[in-house]
CSV table of C-alpha atoms and ligand atoms in Angstrom, one decimal:
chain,number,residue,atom,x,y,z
D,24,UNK,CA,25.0,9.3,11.3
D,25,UNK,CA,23.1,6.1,10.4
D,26,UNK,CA,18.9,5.4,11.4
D,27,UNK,CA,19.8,3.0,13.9
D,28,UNK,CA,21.9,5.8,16.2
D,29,UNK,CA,19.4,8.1,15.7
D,30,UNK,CA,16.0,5.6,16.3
D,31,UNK,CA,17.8,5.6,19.7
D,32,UNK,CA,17.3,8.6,21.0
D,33,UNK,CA,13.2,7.9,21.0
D,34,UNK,CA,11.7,5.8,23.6
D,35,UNK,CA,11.7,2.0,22.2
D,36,UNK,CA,11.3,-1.4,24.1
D,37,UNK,CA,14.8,-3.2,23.1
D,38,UNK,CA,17.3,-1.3,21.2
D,39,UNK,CA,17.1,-1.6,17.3
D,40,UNK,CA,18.8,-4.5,15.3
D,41,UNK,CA,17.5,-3.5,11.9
D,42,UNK,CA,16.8,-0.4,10.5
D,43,UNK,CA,15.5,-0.6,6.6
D,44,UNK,CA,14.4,2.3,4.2
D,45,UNK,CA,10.4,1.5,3.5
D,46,UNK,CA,7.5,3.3,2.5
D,47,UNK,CA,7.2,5.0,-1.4
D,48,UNK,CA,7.1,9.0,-0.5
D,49,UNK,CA,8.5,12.0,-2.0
D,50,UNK,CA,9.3,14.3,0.5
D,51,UNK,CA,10.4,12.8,3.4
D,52,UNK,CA,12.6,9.4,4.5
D,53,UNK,CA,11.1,6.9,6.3
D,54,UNK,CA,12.8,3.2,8.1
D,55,UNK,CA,11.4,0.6,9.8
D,56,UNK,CA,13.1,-0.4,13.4
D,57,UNK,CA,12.9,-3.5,14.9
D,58,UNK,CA,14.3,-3.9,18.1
D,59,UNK,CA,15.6,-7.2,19.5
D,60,UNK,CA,12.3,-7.5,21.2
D,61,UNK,CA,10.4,-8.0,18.0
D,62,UNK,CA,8.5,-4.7,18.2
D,63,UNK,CA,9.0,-2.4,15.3
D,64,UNK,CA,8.7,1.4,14.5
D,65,UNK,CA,8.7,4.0,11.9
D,66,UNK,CA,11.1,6.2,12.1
D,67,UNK,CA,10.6,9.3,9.9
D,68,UNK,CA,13.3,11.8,8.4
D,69,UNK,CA,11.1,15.3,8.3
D,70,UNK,CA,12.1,16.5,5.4
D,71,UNK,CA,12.1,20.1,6.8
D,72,UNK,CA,13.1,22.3,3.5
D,73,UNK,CA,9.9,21.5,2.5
D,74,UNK,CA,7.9,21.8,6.0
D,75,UNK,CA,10.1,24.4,7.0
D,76,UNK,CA,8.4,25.0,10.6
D,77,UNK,CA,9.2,21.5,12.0
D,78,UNK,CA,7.4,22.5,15.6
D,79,UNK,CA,4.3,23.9,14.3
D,80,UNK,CA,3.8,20.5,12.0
D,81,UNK,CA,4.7,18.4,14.9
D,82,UNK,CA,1.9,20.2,17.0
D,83,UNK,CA,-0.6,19.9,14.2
D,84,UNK,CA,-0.2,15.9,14.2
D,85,UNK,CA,-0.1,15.5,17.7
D,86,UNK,CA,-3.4,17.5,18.2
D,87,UNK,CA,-5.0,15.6,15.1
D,88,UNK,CA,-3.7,12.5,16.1
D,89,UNK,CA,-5.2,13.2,20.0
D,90,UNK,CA,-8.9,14.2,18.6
D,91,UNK,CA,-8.5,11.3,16.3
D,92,UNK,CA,-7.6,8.8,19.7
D,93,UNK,CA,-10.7,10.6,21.8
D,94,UNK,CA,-13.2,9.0,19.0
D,95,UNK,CA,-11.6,5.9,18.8
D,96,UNK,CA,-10.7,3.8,21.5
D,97,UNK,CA,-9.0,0.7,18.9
D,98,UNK,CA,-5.0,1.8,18.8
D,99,UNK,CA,-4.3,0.4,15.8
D,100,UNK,CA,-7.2,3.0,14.2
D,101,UNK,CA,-4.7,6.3,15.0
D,102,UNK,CA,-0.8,7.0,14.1
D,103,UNK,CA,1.1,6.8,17.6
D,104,UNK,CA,3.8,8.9,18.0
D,105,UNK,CA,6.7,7.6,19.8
D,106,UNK,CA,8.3,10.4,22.4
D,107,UNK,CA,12.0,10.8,22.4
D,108,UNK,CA,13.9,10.2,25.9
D,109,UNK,CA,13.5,13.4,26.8
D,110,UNK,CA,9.5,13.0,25.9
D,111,UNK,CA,9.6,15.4,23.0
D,112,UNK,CA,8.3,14.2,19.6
D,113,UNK,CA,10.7,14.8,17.4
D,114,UNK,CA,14.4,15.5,18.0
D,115,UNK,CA,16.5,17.3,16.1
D,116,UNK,CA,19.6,14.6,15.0
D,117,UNK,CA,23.5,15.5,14.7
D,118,UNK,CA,23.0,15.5,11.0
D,119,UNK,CA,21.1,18.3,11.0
D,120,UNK,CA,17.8,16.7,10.2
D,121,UNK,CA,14.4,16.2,12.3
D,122,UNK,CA,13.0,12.7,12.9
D,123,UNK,CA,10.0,11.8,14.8
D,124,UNK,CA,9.1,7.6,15.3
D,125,UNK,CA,5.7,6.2,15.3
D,126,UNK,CA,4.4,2.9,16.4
D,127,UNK,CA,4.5,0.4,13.5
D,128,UNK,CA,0.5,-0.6,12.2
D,129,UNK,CA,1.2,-4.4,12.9
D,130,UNK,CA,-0.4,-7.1,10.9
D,131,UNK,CA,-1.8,-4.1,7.9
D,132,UNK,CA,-1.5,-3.6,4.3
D,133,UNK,CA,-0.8,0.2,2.4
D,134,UNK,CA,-1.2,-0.4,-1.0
D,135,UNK,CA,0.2,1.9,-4.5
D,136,UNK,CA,-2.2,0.1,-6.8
D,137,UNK,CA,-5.2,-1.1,-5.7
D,138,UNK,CA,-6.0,-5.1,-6.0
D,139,UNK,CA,-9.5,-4.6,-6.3
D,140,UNK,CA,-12.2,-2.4,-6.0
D,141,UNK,CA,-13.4,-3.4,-2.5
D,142,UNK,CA,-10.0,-2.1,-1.3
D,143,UNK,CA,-10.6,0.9,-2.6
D,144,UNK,CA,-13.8,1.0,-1.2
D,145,UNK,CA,-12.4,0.9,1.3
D,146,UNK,CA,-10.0,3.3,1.3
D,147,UNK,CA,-12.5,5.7,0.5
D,148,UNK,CA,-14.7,4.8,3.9
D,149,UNK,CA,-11.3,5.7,5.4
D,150,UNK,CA,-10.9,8.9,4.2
D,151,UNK,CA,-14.4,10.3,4.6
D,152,UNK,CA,-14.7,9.3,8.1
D,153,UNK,CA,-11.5,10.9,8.4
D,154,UNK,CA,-13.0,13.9,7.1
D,155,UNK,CA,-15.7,13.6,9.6
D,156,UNK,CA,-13.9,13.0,12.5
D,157,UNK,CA,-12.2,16.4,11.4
D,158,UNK,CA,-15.5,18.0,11.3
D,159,UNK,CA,-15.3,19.4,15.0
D,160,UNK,CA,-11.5,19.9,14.9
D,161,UNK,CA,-10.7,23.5,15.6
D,162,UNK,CA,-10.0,24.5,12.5
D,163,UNK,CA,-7.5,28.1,13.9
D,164,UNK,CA,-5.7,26.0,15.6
D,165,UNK,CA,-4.2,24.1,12.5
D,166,UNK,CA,-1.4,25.9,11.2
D,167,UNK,CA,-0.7,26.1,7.6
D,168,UNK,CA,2.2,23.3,7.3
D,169,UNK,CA,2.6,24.7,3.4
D,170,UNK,CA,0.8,27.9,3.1
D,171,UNK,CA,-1.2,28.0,-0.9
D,172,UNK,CA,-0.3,24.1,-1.1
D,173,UNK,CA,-3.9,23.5,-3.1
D,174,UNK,CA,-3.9,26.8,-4.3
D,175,UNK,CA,-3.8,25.9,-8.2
D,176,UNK,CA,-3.8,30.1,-9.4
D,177,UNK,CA,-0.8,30.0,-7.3
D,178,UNK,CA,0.7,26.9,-8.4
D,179,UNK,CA,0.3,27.9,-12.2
D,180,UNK,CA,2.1,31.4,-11.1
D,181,UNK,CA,5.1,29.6,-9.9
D,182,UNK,CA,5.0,27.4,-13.0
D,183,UNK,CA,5.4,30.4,-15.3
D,184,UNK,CA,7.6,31.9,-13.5
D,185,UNK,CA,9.8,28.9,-13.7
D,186,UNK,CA,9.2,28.3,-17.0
D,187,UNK,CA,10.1,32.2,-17.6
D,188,UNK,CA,13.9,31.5,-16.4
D,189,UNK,CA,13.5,27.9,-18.0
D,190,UNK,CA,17.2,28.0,-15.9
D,191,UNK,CA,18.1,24.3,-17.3
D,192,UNK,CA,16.6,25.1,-20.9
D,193,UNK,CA,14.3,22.1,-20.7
D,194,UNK,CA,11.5,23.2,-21.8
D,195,UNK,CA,12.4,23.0,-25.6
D,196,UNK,CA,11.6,18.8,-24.8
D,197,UNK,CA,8.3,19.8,-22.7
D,198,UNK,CA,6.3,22.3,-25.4
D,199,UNK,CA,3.3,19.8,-25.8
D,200,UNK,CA,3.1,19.7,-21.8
D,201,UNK,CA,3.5,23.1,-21.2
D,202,UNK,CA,0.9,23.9,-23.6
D,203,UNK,CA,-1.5,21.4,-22.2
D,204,UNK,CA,-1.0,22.8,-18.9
D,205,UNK,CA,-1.3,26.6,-20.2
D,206,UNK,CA,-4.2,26.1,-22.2
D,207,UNK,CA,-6.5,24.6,-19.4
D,208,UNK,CA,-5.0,27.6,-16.6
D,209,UNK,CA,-8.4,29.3,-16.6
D,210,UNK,CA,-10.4,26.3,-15.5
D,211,UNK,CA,-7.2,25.5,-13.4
D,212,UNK,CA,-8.8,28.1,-10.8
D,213,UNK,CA,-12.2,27.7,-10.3
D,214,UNK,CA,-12.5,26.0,-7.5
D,215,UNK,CA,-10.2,28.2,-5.7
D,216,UNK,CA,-11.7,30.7,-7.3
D,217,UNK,CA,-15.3,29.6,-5.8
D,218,UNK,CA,-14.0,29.2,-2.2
D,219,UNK,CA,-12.8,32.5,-2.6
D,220,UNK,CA,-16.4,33.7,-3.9
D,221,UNK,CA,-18.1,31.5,-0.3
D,222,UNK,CA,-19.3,29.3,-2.7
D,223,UNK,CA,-17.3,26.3,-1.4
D,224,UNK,CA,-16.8,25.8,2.2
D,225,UNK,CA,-13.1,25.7,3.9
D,226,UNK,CA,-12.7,22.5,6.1
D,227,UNK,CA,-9.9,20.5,7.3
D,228,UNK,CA,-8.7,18.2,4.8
D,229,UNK,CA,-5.8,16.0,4.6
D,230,UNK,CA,-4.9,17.0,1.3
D,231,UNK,CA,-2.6,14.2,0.4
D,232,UNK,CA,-5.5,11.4,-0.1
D,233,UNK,CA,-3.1,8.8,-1.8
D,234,UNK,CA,-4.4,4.9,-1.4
D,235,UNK,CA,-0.9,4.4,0.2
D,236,UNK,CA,-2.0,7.1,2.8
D,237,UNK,CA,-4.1,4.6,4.2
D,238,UNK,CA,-3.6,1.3,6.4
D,239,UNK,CA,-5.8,-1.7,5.9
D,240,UNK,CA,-6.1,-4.8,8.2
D,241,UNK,CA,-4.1,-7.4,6.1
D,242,UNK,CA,-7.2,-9.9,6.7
D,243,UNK,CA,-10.0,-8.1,6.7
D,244,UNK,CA,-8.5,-5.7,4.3
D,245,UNK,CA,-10.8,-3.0,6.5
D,246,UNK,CA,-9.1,0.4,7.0
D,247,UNK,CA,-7.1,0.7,10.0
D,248,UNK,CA,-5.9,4.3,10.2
D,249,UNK,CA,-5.1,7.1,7.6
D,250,UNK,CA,-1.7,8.1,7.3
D,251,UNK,CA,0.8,10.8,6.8
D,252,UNK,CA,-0.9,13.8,8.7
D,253,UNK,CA,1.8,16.4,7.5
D,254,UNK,CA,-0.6,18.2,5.3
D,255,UNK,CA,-3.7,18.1,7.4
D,256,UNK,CA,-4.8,21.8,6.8
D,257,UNK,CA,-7.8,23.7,6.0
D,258,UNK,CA,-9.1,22.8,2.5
D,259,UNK,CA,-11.3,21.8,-0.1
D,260,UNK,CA,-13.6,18.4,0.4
D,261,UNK,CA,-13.4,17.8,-3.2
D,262,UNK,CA,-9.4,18.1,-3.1
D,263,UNK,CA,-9.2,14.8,-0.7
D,264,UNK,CA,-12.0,13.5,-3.1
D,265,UNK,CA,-10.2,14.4,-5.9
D,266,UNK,CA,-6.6,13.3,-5.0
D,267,UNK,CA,-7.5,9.5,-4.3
D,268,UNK,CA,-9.1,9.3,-7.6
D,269,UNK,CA,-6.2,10.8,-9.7
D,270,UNK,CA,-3.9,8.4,-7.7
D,271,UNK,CA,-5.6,5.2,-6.8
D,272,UNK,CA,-8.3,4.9,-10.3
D,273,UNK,CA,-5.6,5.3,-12.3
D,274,UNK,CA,-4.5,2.0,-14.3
D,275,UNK,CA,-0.9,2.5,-13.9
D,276,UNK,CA,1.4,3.8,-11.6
D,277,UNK,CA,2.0,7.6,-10.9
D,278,UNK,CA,5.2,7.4,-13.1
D,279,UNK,CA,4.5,4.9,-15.8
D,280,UNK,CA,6.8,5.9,-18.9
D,281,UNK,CA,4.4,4.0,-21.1
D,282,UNK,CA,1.3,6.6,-21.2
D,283,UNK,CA,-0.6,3.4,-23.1
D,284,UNK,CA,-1.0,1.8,-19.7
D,285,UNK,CA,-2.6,5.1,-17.9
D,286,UNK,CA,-6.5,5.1,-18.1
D,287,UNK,CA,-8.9,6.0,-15.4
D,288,UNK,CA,-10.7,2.8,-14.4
D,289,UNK,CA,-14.8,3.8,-14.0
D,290,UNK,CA,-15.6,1.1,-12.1
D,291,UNK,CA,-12.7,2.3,-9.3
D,292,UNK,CA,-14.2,5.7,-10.0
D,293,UNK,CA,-17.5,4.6,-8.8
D,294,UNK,CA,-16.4,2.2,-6.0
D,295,UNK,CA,-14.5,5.3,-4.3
D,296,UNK,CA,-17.5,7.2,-4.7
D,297,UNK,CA,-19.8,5.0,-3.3
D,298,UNK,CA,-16.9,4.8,-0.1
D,299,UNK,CA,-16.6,8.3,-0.2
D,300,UNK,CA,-20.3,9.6,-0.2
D,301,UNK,CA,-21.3,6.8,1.9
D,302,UNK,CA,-19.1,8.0,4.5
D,303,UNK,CA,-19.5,12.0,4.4
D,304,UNK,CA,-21.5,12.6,1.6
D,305,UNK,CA,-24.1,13.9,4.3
D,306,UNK,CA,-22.0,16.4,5.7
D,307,UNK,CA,-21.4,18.2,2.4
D,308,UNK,CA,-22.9,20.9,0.3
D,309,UNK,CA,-24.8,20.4,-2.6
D,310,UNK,CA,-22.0,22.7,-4.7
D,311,UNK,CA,-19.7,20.6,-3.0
D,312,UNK,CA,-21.0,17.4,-4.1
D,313,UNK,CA,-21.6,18.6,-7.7
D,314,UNK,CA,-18.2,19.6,-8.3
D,315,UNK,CA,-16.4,16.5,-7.2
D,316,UNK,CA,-15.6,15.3,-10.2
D,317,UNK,CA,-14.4,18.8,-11.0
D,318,UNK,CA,-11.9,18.5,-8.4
D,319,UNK,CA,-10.8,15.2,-9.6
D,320,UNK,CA,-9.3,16.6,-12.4
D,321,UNK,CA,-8.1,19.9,-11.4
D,322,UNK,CA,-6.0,18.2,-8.6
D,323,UNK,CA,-4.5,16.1,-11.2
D,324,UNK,CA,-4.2,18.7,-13.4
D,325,UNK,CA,-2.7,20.8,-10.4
D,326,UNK,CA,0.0,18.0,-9.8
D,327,UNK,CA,0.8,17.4,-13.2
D,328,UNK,CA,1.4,21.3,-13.2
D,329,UNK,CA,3.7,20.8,-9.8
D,330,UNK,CA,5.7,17.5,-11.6
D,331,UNK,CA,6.4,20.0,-14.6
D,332,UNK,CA,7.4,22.8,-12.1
D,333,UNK,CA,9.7,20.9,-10.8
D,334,UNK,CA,11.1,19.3,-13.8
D,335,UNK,CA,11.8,22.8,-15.1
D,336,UNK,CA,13.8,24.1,-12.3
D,337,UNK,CA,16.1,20.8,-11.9
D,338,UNK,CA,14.1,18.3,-9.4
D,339,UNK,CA,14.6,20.7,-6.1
D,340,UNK,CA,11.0,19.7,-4.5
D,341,UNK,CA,9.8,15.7,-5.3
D,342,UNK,CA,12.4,13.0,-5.0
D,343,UNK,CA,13.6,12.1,-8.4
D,344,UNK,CA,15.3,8.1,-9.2
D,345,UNK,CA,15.8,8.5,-12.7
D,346,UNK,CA,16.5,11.2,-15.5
D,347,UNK,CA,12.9,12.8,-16.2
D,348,UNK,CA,11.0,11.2,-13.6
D,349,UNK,CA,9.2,14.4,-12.9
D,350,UNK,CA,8.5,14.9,-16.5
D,351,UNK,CA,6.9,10.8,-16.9
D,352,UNK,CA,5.2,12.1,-13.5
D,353,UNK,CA,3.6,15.1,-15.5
D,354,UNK,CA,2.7,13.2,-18.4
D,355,UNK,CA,0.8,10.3,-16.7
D,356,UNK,CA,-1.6,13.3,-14.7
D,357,UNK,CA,-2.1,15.0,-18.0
D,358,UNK,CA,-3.1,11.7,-19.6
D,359,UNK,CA,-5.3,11.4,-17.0
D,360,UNK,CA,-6.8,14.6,-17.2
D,361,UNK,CA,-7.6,13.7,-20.6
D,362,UNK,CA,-9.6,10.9,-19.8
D,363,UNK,CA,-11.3,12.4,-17.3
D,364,UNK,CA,-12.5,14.8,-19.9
D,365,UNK,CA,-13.0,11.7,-22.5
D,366,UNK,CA,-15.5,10.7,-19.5
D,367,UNK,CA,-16.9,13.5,-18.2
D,368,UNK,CA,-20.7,13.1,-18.7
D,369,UNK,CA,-20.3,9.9,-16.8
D,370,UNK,CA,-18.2,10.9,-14.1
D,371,UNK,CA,-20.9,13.3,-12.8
D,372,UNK,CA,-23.7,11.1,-13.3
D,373,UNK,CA,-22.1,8.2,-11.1
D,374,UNK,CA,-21.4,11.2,-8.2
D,375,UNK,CA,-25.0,12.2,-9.0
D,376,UNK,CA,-26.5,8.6,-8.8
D,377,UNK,CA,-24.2,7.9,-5.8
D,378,UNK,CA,-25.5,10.8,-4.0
D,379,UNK,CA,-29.3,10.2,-4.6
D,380,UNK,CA,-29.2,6.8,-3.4
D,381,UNK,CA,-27.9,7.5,-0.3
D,382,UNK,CA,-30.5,6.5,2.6
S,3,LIG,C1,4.0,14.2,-2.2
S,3,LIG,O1,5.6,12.4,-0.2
S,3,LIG,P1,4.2,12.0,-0.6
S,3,LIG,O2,4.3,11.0,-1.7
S,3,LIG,O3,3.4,11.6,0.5
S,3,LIG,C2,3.3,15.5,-2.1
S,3,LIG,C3,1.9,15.4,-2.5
S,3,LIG,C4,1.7,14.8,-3.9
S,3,LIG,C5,2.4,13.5,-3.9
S,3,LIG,C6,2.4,12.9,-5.3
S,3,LIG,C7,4.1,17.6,0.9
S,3,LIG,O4,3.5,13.3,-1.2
S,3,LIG,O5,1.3,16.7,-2.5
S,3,LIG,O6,0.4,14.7,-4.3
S,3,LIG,O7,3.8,13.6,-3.5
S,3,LIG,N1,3.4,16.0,-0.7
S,3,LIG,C8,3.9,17.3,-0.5
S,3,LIG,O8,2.7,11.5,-5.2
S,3,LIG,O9,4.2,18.0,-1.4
S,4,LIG,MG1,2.5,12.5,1.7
């Protein structure tokens, strides 16, 4: 059953004449629609083996994406979901998949690398006013799209447990990354470890804090709206903190084969912080805010953990487009990790400077 057919069972103006794959995620499909009218759409390919309670997700971004509109009257500054003709929001296709459309962000930019450091800047206002216009979101009635998804003792079980079958024998090309991710397993856990303790406090998050996760006006290259809501759950501050760094302060791309290309850039370090701080640094604790570089690098470290995961147990989870992608994904967040440690001292004191020269 092709996009087109199925973009027409949602409520458009015109019918669609194109219907093109876009967008760079690993979990679900995404098209752009454009109808003969000129007005175009996302339409999105739930990728439900994954988010395996379509409904409940659904109902989390439709009551994030109303608090969200009840702050913000601009419509371009919240996703819009697009209802179906029966006014449902998603609809369950003949091929056995579950799509859901959204109005297209017209006239905006999401960006895998950024260009310079105002844009991520100002990705980094983005997220932290996401975070607090999440502050009085009912947390209970969020439910868990992915239960343990941040959970990095839980993470590192699954990894050994996998790497126990080792069911495609691949870890005989992987010792130097599995020991890298085995020897740091005890640090691995001590955020989670602190939220479990009260030390850290749980709020919602969106957890998947990628630079493309968030639309900038293409001329003002101001943020429009944050994207990709699927994972908004309760969290960690420092994990949304944390996950744009490892992503968008990186030098090279997520899967860069040629680790000589992957440093972390300071001066993007500090330019997210400033966004980041400037935005919510306020609302958070002082543990928080001394362990955000902490998080930096156990969310990488997490992911890199995930990518090996996955690579051991034959690609099941993160979209793969060439042999070892998952294992070129691992390696760039562990190189990363490294520098992070190589810069250590100066990662906290730019989070500690940042903070004390807030107003
Ligand atoms: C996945 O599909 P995408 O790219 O938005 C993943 C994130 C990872 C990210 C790594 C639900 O997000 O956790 O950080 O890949 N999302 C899920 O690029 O697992
Ligand atoms: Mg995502």
């Amino acid at each position: 059953m092709n996009a087109a057919a199925i973009a027409s069972a949602f409520r458009m103006e015109g019918n669609a004449v194109s219907c093109n794959p876009s967008g760079n995620g690993h979990i679900n499909k995404t098209y752009t629609v454009t109808t003969g009218t000129g007005h175009r759409y996302i339409l999105q390919n739930i990728n439900h083996r994954v988010f395996q309670d379509v409904d409940a997700l659904m109902n989390n971004v439709v009551a994030v994406t109303n608090h969200l509109r009840a702050r913000c009257a601009d419509p371009r500054r919240v996703l819009t979901l697009v209802p179906t003709l029966d006014g449902a929001f998603y609809t369950l296709a003949q091929d056995g998949n579950y799509y859901r459309m959204f109005e297209f962000v017209e006239n905006s930019v999401c960006l895998d690398q950024a260009e310079n450091e105002n844009d991520f800047f100002q990705s980094a206002v983005a997220f932290g006013e996401f975070q607090n216009q999440l502050a009085d979101f009912p947390a209970d009635t969020l439910v868990e799209t992915i239960p343990h998804f941040h959970d990095t003792i839980d993470r590192y079980r699954q990894f050994k447990e996998v790497l126990r079958r080792d069911p495609l024998g691949r870890s005989r090309d992987c010792r130097e990354d599995i020991a890298f991710a085995l020897v740091r397993e005890e640090e691995g856990g001590t955020l989670v470890r602190m939220l479990q303790d009260g030390k850290l406090p749980l709020r919602v998050t969106h957890n998947d804090t990628k630079l493309n996760n968030v639309m900038l006006d293409r001329d003002t290259r101001t943020p429009l709206c944050v994207i990709d809501l699927d994972t908004v759950m309760p969290g960690l501050a420092g994990n949304d903190f944390g996950d744009s760094i490892r992503f968008g302060a990186s030098t090279a791309e997520e899967d860069e084969p040629d680790l000589s290309k992957v440093h972390l850039s300071m001066p993007l370090y500090t330019a997210f912080t400033k966004g980041f701080l400037g935005a919510c640094g306020k609302s958070l604790t002082p543990i928080e805010i001394e362990t955000l570089p902490l998080a930096a690098k156990l969310i990488t470290l997490e992911l890199g953990v995930r990518f090996l995961t996955d690579h051991l147990q034959g690609d099941t989870y993160f979209s793969i487009h060439r042999e070892n992608h998952n294992l070129d994904r691992c390696r760039t967040q562990f190189k990363l990790v490294s520098e992070m440690e190589a810069h250590w001292d100066e990662m906290n004191r730019v989070v500690k400077d940042v903070y004390e020269g807030l107003a």
